[in-house]
Amino acid sequence: MSVDMPTRARSSAALVLAGVLWGTGGLAGSLLAQLAGLHPLAVAAYRLLVGGGIATLAVLLKGGTFPRTAEAGKRLLAVGGLFALFQASYFAAVALSSVSIATMTTIGAAPVFVTLAAVRKPGRWTLVSVAGTVAGLVLLRWSPEEPAHLLGGLGFALLAAAGFATLTLLTAKPVLDPLATTAYGCLIGGLLLTPVATWTGMALPLHADVLAVVCYLGAVPTALAYAAYLRGLATAHPVLGALSAVLEPLTATVLAALLFGERLGVTAWCGAAVLVAALAIGYWRPEPA
C-alpha cells in the first residue's frame, strides 16, 4: 500500500507525539507512587482505568457509541489483554531487575520482534535503524554498576516487549477508531489488572496533588498518547511504530536531566545521539506500509 507524503508526515507526527508523551508518563507514575505510596501495579491499573475513562468520555462527547459487533468486541478484548500483559510484565521486570534494565530490554526488543514478525525480508535501512536503536538504548540506559543478579527480570522484560510488539501488529489494521480502541482497550486492561493491584493496595489519598497527577497520568501519556499512536499506525509500517517507542526513555532521560538535575555522562549523550539518528533513518527510509 502506497502512502502519500502528507499522510506519511501526519502519521510520523502522531507517532513522535505518542513517544514523547509516553516519556512523561514514567515521571508521572513515579511521582504518583511516591505521593500515594502505591505499588507499581496499582499505578499501572489507575493509569489504564483513568485513561480509559477519560478517552471513553471523549468518545461519547463526539457522538460515538459502544462497539456492538463481534469483531470489534474480540479486538477490544485482545487489546485490553495486551495492555494488561504489557504493563504487568514490565513492572515485574522492574521489580526483579531495575528500571534501566527493564526499560532498555523492553523498548529495545520490541522493534526487533516487530521486524521479525512483520517483514519477510527487511530492507537495509530498516536493519540499520533497528540496530542503531538497540545500540543507542544500551548506551543511554545501561549502567555497568548494576549487580548481575538484577538480570533476573530479563524474561519478564522480553515478555513485555512481545506484548507491545503484538499490540503494535494487531492494531496496525484498525477495526475501530483509534480513540475508541484506546478508550475501551484501556478500560478492559485496567479491569484485568485491578484484582492483582487491589491485593497490593489501591487506597488513594484524596489530596489535590495526588488527584492532579492521576488525571495527568490517565489523560496525557495514556489516553492521548495511545490514541495518537494507534492513529499513526493506521498508515505507518508497524516497524516504524515500534521504533517510535524509544522516544519514551529518551524523553524521560532528558526531562530527568532538565527537571531534577540528573547528570548524563558522555556515554548517555552518545546513546541519545545514536537513538535520534536511528529514528531519523526509520522515518526517512521506512518500510512500505
Tab-separated table of C-alpha atoms in Angstrom:
chain	number	residue	atom	x	y	z
A	1	MET	CA	0.000	0.000	0.000
A	2	SER	CA	1.492	3.313	-1.080
A	3	VAL	CA	1.244	6.257	1.303
A	4	ASP	CA	1.487	9.855	0.083
A	5	MET	CA	3.867	12.295	1.723
A	6	PRO	CA	1.280	14.400	3.646
A	7	THR	CA	-0.268	11.227	5.100
A	8	ARG	CA	3.167	9.871	5.988
A	9	ALA	CA	4.048	13.173	7.659
A	10	ARG	CA	0.857	13.116	9.738
A	11	SER	CA	1.372	9.520	10.818
A	12	SER	CA	5.018	10.213	11.699
A	13	ALA	CA	3.999	13.273	13.725
A	14	ALA	CA	1.396	11.195	15.601
A	15	LEU	CA	3.981	8.504	16.426
A	16	VAL	CA	6.514	11.091	17.592
A	17	LEU	CA	3.871	12.750	19.778
A	18	ALA	CA	2.996	9.393	21.338
A	19	GLY	CA	6.631	8.570	22.125
A	20	VAL	CA	7.304	11.947	23.708
A	21	LEU	CA	4.118	11.850	25.809
A	22	TRP	CA	4.947	8.328	26.997
A	23	GLY	CA	8.251	9.739	28.233
A	24	THR	CA	6.381	11.979	30.676
A	25	GLY	CA	4.370	9.006	31.935
A	26	GLY	CA	7.301	7.411	33.725
A	27	LEU	CA	7.930	10.548	35.752
A	28	ALA	CA	4.220	10.994	36.493
A	29	GLY	CA	3.874	7.357	37.532
A	30	SER	CA	6.905	7.570	39.820
A	31	LEU	CA	5.526	10.751	41.359
A	32	LEU	CA	2.134	9.114	41.944
A	33	ALA	CA	3.745	6.086	43.590
A	34	GLN	CA	5.733	8.407	45.858
A	35	LEU	CA	2.827	10.681	46.786
A	36	ALA	CA	0.258	7.929	47.328
A	37	GLY	CA	2.523	5.085	48.451
A	38	LEU	CA	1.243	2.805	45.694
A	39	HIS	CA	2.772	-0.371	44.290
A	40	PRO	CA	3.729	-0.084	40.591
A	41	LEU	CA	0.932	-2.489	39.634
A	42	ALA	CA	-1.595	-0.201	41.320
A	43	VAL	CA	-0.138	2.755	39.426
A	44	ALA	CA	-0.496	0.792	36.173
A	45	ALA	CA	-4.112	-0.096	36.987
A	46	TYR	CA	-5.013	3.523	37.780
A	47	ARG	CA	-3.245	4.640	34.611
A	48	LEU	CA	-5.321	2.345	32.414
A	49	LEU	CA	-8.610	2.867	34.263
A	50	VAL	CA	-8.399	6.671	34.385
A	51	GLY	CA	-7.009	6.894	30.855
A	52	GLY	CA	-9.743	4.614	29.568
A	53	GLY	CA	-12.401	6.586	31.420
A	54	ILE	CA	-11.208	9.911	30.018
A	55	ALA	CA	-10.964	8.512	26.483
A	56	THR	CA	-14.434	6.940	26.799
A	57	LEU	CA	-15.869	10.314	27.829
A	58	ALA	CA	-14.238	11.869	24.762
A	59	VAL	CA	-15.728	9.151	22.523
A	60	LEU	CA	-19.212	9.715	23.920
A	61	LEU	CA	-18.907	13.514	23.631
A	62	LYS	CA	-18.013	13.040	19.957
A	63	GLY	CA	-21.218	11.081	19.460
A	64	GLY	CA	-19.604	7.664	19.481
A	65	THR	CA	-21.218	4.556	20.907
A	66	PHE	CA	-20.068	1.341	22.489
A	67	PRO	CA	-18.985	-1.318	19.962
A	68	ARG	CA	-21.714	-3.769	19.058
A	69	THR	CA	-20.130	-6.135	16.540
A	70	ALA	CA	-18.458	-9.405	17.440
A	71	GLU	CA	-15.312	-8.421	15.532
A	72	ALA	CA	-14.983	-5.165	17.481
A	73	GLY	CA	-15.580	-6.977	20.762
A	74	LYS	CA	-12.882	-9.542	20.023
A	75	ARG	CA	-10.437	-6.803	19.036
A	76	LEU	CA	-11.059	-4.848	22.237
A	77	LEU	CA	-10.647	-7.941	24.423
A	78	ALA	CA	-7.347	-8.653	22.698
A	79	VAL	CA	-6.152	-5.036	23.047
A	80	GLY	CA	-7.182	-4.910	26.705
A	81	GLY	CA	-5.432	-8.181	27.438
A	82	LEU	CA	-2.259	-6.953	25.731
A	83	PHE	CA	-2.383	-3.674	27.683
A	84	ALA	CA	-2.606	-5.651	30.922
A	85	LEU	CA	0.132	-8.095	29.861
A	86	PHE	CA	2.498	-5.332	28.821
A	87	GLN	CA	2.024	-3.309	31.996
A	88	ALA	CA	2.177	-6.278	34.389
A	89	SER	CA	5.223	-7.848	32.705
A	90	TYR	CA	7.086	-4.557	32.578
A	91	PHE	CA	6.570	-3.834	36.273
A	92	ALA	CA	7.525	-7.424	37.149
A	93	ALA	CA	10.741	-6.863	35.221
A	94	VAL	CA	11.347	-3.634	37.132
A	95	ALA	CA	10.817	-5.419	40.456
A	96	LEU	CA	13.202	-8.260	39.541
A	97	SER	CA	15.883	-6.151	37.877
A	98	SER	CA	15.862	-2.366	37.627
A	99	VAL	CA	14.085	0.414	35.776
A	100	SER	CA	17.034	0.886	33.413
A	101	ILE	CA	17.421	-2.781	32.502
A	102	ALA	CA	13.665	-3.373	32.201
A	103	THR	CA	13.136	-0.296	30.015
A	104	MET	CA	16.167	-0.941	27.840
A	105	THR	CA	15.231	-4.578	27.240
A	106	THR	CA	11.509	-3.973	26.671
A	107	ILE	CA	11.768	-0.973	24.372
A	108	GLY	CA	14.869	-2.311	22.619
A	109	ALA	CA	13.428	-5.771	21.911
A	110	ALA	CA	10.006	-4.583	20.693
A	111	PRO	CA	11.138	-3.251	17.263
A	112	VAL	CA	13.223	-6.400	16.766
A	113	PHE	CA	10.181	-8.600	17.409
A	114	VAL	CA	8.014	-6.486	15.104
A	115	THR	CA	10.624	-6.559	12.342
A	116	LEU	CA	10.963	-10.348	12.560
A	117	ALA	CA	7.186	-10.830	12.532
A	118	ALA	CA	6.071	-8.187	10.026
A	119	VAL	CA	8.852	-8.020	7.444
A	120	ARG	CA	9.765	-11.117	5.468
A	121	LYS	CA	12.926	-9.538	4.089
A	122	PRO	CA	13.805	-6.313	5.987
A	123	GLY	CA	15.368	-3.556	3.939
A	124	ARG	CA	18.898	-2.348	4.559
A	125	TRP	CA	17.802	0.920	6.135
A	126	THR	CA	15.305	-0.860	8.405
A	127	LEU	CA	18.064	-3.111	9.731
A	128	VAL	CA	20.338	-0.102	10.268
A	129	SER	CA	17.567	1.745	12.121
A	130	VAL	CA	16.697	-1.210	14.380
A	131	ALA	CA	20.359	-1.959	15.136
A	132	GLY	CA	21.021	1.712	15.892
A	133	THR	CA	18.003	1.832	18.191
A	134	VAL	CA	19.208	-1.127	20.255
A	135	ALA	CA	22.759	0.262	20.411
A	136	GLY	CA	21.512	3.723	21.399
A	137	LEU	CA	19.360	2.319	24.195
A	138	VAL	CA	22.295	0.334	25.559
A	139	LEU	CA	24.442	3.467	25.649
A	140	LEU	CA	21.636	5.622	27.063
A	141	ARG	CA	20.340	3.370	29.829
A	142	TRP	CA	22.918	0.700	30.610
A	143	SER	CA	24.678	1.032	33.946
A	144	PRO	CA	27.734	-1.217	34.446
A	145	GLU	CA	27.350	-0.803	38.210
A	146	GLU	CA	24.087	-2.777	38.174
A	147	PRO	CA	24.518	-6.074	40.093
A	148	ALA	CA	24.432	-9.083	37.796
A	149	HIS	CA	21.540	-10.717	39.694
A	150	LEU	CA	19.230	-7.930	38.537
A	151	LEU	CA	19.210	-9.552	35.103
A	152	GLY	CA	16.646	-11.975	36.525
A	153	GLY	CA	13.944	-9.647	35.180
A	154	LEU	CA	15.105	-10.170	31.600
A	155	GLY	CA	12.439	-12.790	30.875
A	156	PHE	CA	9.585	-10.533	32.023
A	157	ALA	CA	11.051	-7.620	30.061
A	158	LEU	CA	11.105	-9.753	26.913
A	159	LEU	CA	7.516	-10.822	27.640
A	160	ALA	CA	6.557	-7.146	27.932
A	161	ALA	CA	8.320	-6.451	24.626
A	162	ALA	CA	6.438	-9.309	22.993
A	163	GLY	CA	3.162	-7.917	24.339
A	164	PHE	CA	3.893	-4.430	22.996
A	165	ALA	CA	5.011	-5.853	19.648
A	166	THR	CA	1.835	-7.920	19.369
A	167	LEU	CA	-0.255	-4.856	20.241
A	168	THR	CA	1.531	-2.911	17.511
A	169	LEU	CA	0.982	-5.611	14.883
A	170	LEU	CA	-2.643	-6.196	15.895
A	171	THR	CA	-3.687	-2.535	15.815
A	172	ALA	CA	-1.830	-1.790	12.574
A	173	LYS	CA	-5.035	-2.913	10.847
A	174	PRO	CA	-7.706	-0.890	12.667
A	175	VAL	CA	-11.201	-2.211	13.307
A	176	LEU	CA	-12.371	0.757	15.393
A	177	ASP	CA	-11.463	4.424	15.573
A	178	PRO	CA	-8.101	4.869	17.401
A	179	LEU	CA	-9.737	6.846	20.218
A	180	ALA	CA	-12.405	4.175	20.757
A	181	THR	CA	-9.789	1.415	20.695
A	182	THR	CA	-7.751	3.319	23.279
A	183	ALA	CA	-10.784	4.030	25.456
A	184	TYR	CA	-12.262	0.560	25.714
A	185	GLY	CA	-8.934	-1.251	25.470
A	186	CYS	CA	-7.528	0.699	28.433
A	187	LEU	CA	-10.680	0.102	30.467
A	188	ILE	CA	-10.531	-3.644	29.843
A	189	GLY	CA	-6.804	-3.745	30.603
A	190	GLY	CA	-7.306	-1.781	33.805
A	191	LEU	CA	-10.104	-4.082	34.936
A	192	LEU	CA	-7.900	-7.120	34.285
A	193	LEU	CA	-5.122	-5.621	36.418
A	194	THR	CA	-7.394	-4.450	39.243
A	195	PRO	CA	-7.683	-7.783	41.158
A	196	VAL	CA	-3.902	-8.115	41.452
A	197	ALA	CA	-3.435	-4.387	42.071
A	198	THR	CA	-6.061	-4.469	44.839
A	199	TRP	CA	-4.037	-7.164	46.583
A	200	THR	CA	-1.041	-4.783	46.631
A	201	GLY	CA	-3.193	-1.893	47.903
A	202	MET	CA	-5.029	0.725	45.832
A	203	ALA	CA	-6.084	3.200	48.535
A	204	LEU	CA	-5.720	6.660	47.003
A	205	PRO	CA	-5.328	9.723	49.270
A	206	LEU	CA	-7.868	12.360	48.220
A	207	HIS	CA	-5.349	15.189	48.037
A	208	ALA	CA	-5.265	17.786	45.295
A	209	ASP	CA	-1.719	16.978	44.204
A	210	VAL	CA	-2.386	13.224	44.077
A	211	LEU	CA	-5.595	13.672	42.077
A	212	ALA	CA	-3.871	16.064	39.679
A	213	VAL	CA	-1.107	13.546	38.983
A	214	VAL	CA	-3.644	10.735	38.484
A	215	CYS	CA	-5.600	12.837	35.993
A	216	TYR	CA	-2.444	13.811	34.117
A	217	LEU	CA	-1.190	10.211	34.017
A	218	GLY	CA	-4.509	8.995	32.648
A	219	ALA	CA	-5.158	11.843	30.217
A	220	VAL	CA	-1.812	12.720	28.631
A	221	PRO	CA	0.672	9.799	28.499
A	222	THR	CA	-2.151	7.235	28.321
A	223	ALA	CA	-5.370	8.370	26.592
A	224	LEU	CA	-3.820	10.999	24.315
A	225	ALA	CA	-0.563	9.120	23.698
A	226	TYR	CA	-2.137	5.766	22.811
A	227	ALA	CA	-4.795	7.418	20.630
A	228	ALA	CA	-2.018	9.221	18.739
A	229	TYR	CA	0.000	6.013	18.474
A	230	LEU	CA	-2.888	3.984	17.082
A	231	ARG	CA	-3.773	6.770	14.664
A	232	GLY	CA	-0.202	6.885	13.396
A	233	LEU	CA	-0.102	3.098	12.993
A	234	ALA	CA	-3.116	3.210	10.673
A	235	THR	CA	-0.921	4.498	7.822
A	236	ALA	CA	2.619	3.735	9.003
A	237	HIS	CA	4.550	0.477	8.980
A	238	PRO	CA	4.449	-1.359	12.342
A	239	VAL	CA	8.261	-1.337	12.488
A	240	LEU	CA	8.232	2.457	12.478
A	241	GLY	CA	5.620	2.429	15.246
A	242	ALA	CA	7.755	0.183	17.440
A	243	LEU	CA	10.830	2.315	16.772
A	244	SER	CA	8.921	5.431	17.867
A	245	ALA	CA	8.501	3.909	21.320
A	246	VAL	CA	12.187	4.558	22.024
A	247	LEU	CA	11.290	8.232	22.353
A	248	GLU	CA	9.834	7.268	25.736
A	249	PRO	CA	13.145	6.525	27.535
A	250	LEU	CA	14.878	9.276	25.572
A	251	THR	CA	12.300	11.872	26.677
A	252	ALA	CA	12.306	10.600	30.269
A	253	THR	CA	16.100	10.799	30.449
A	254	VAL	CA	16.220	14.338	29.074
A	255	LEU	CA	13.407	15.502	31.388
A	256	ALA	CA	15.145	13.959	34.388
A	257	ALA	CA	18.296	15.880	33.479
A	258	LEU	CA	16.425	19.166	32.975
A	259	LEU	CA	13.956	18.989	35.868
A	260	PHE	CA	15.824	17.043	38.524
A	261	GLY	CA	19.417	17.893	37.723
A	262	GLU	CA	20.436	14.319	36.921
A	263	ARG	CA	23.795	14.443	35.189
A	264	LEU	CA	24.262	12.476	31.994
A	265	GLY	CA	27.679	11.134	31.116
A	266	VAL	CA	29.311	11.168	27.716
A	267	THR	CA	28.106	7.613	27.057
A	268	ALA	CA	24.469	8.547	27.707
A	269	TRP	CA	24.673	11.588	25.428
A	270	CYS	CA	26.229	9.421	22.727
A	271	GLY	CA	23.367	6.977	23.170
A	272	ALA	CA	20.840	9.794	22.790
A	273	ALA	CA	22.531	10.926	19.580
A	274	VAL	CA	22.550	7.385	18.188
A	275	LEU	CA	18.842	6.997	19.049
A	276	VAL	CA	17.916	10.222	17.264
A	277	ALA	CA	19.947	9.175	14.218
A	278	ALA	CA	18.354	5.700	14.166
A	279	LEU	CA	14.859	7.192	14.382
A	280	ALA	CA	15.667	9.696	11.641
A	281	ILE	CA	16.683	6.810	9.377
A	282	GLY	CA	13.469	4.979	10.240
A	283	TYR	CA	11.342	7.993	9.293
A	284	TRP	CA	13.436	8.839	6.247
A	285	ARG	CA	13.564	5.319	4.812
A	286	PRO	CA	10.503	3.490	6.193
A	287	GLU	CA	9.415	0.029	5.067
A	288	PRO	CA	6.492	0.260	2.612
A	289	ALA	CA	3.214	0.140	4.556
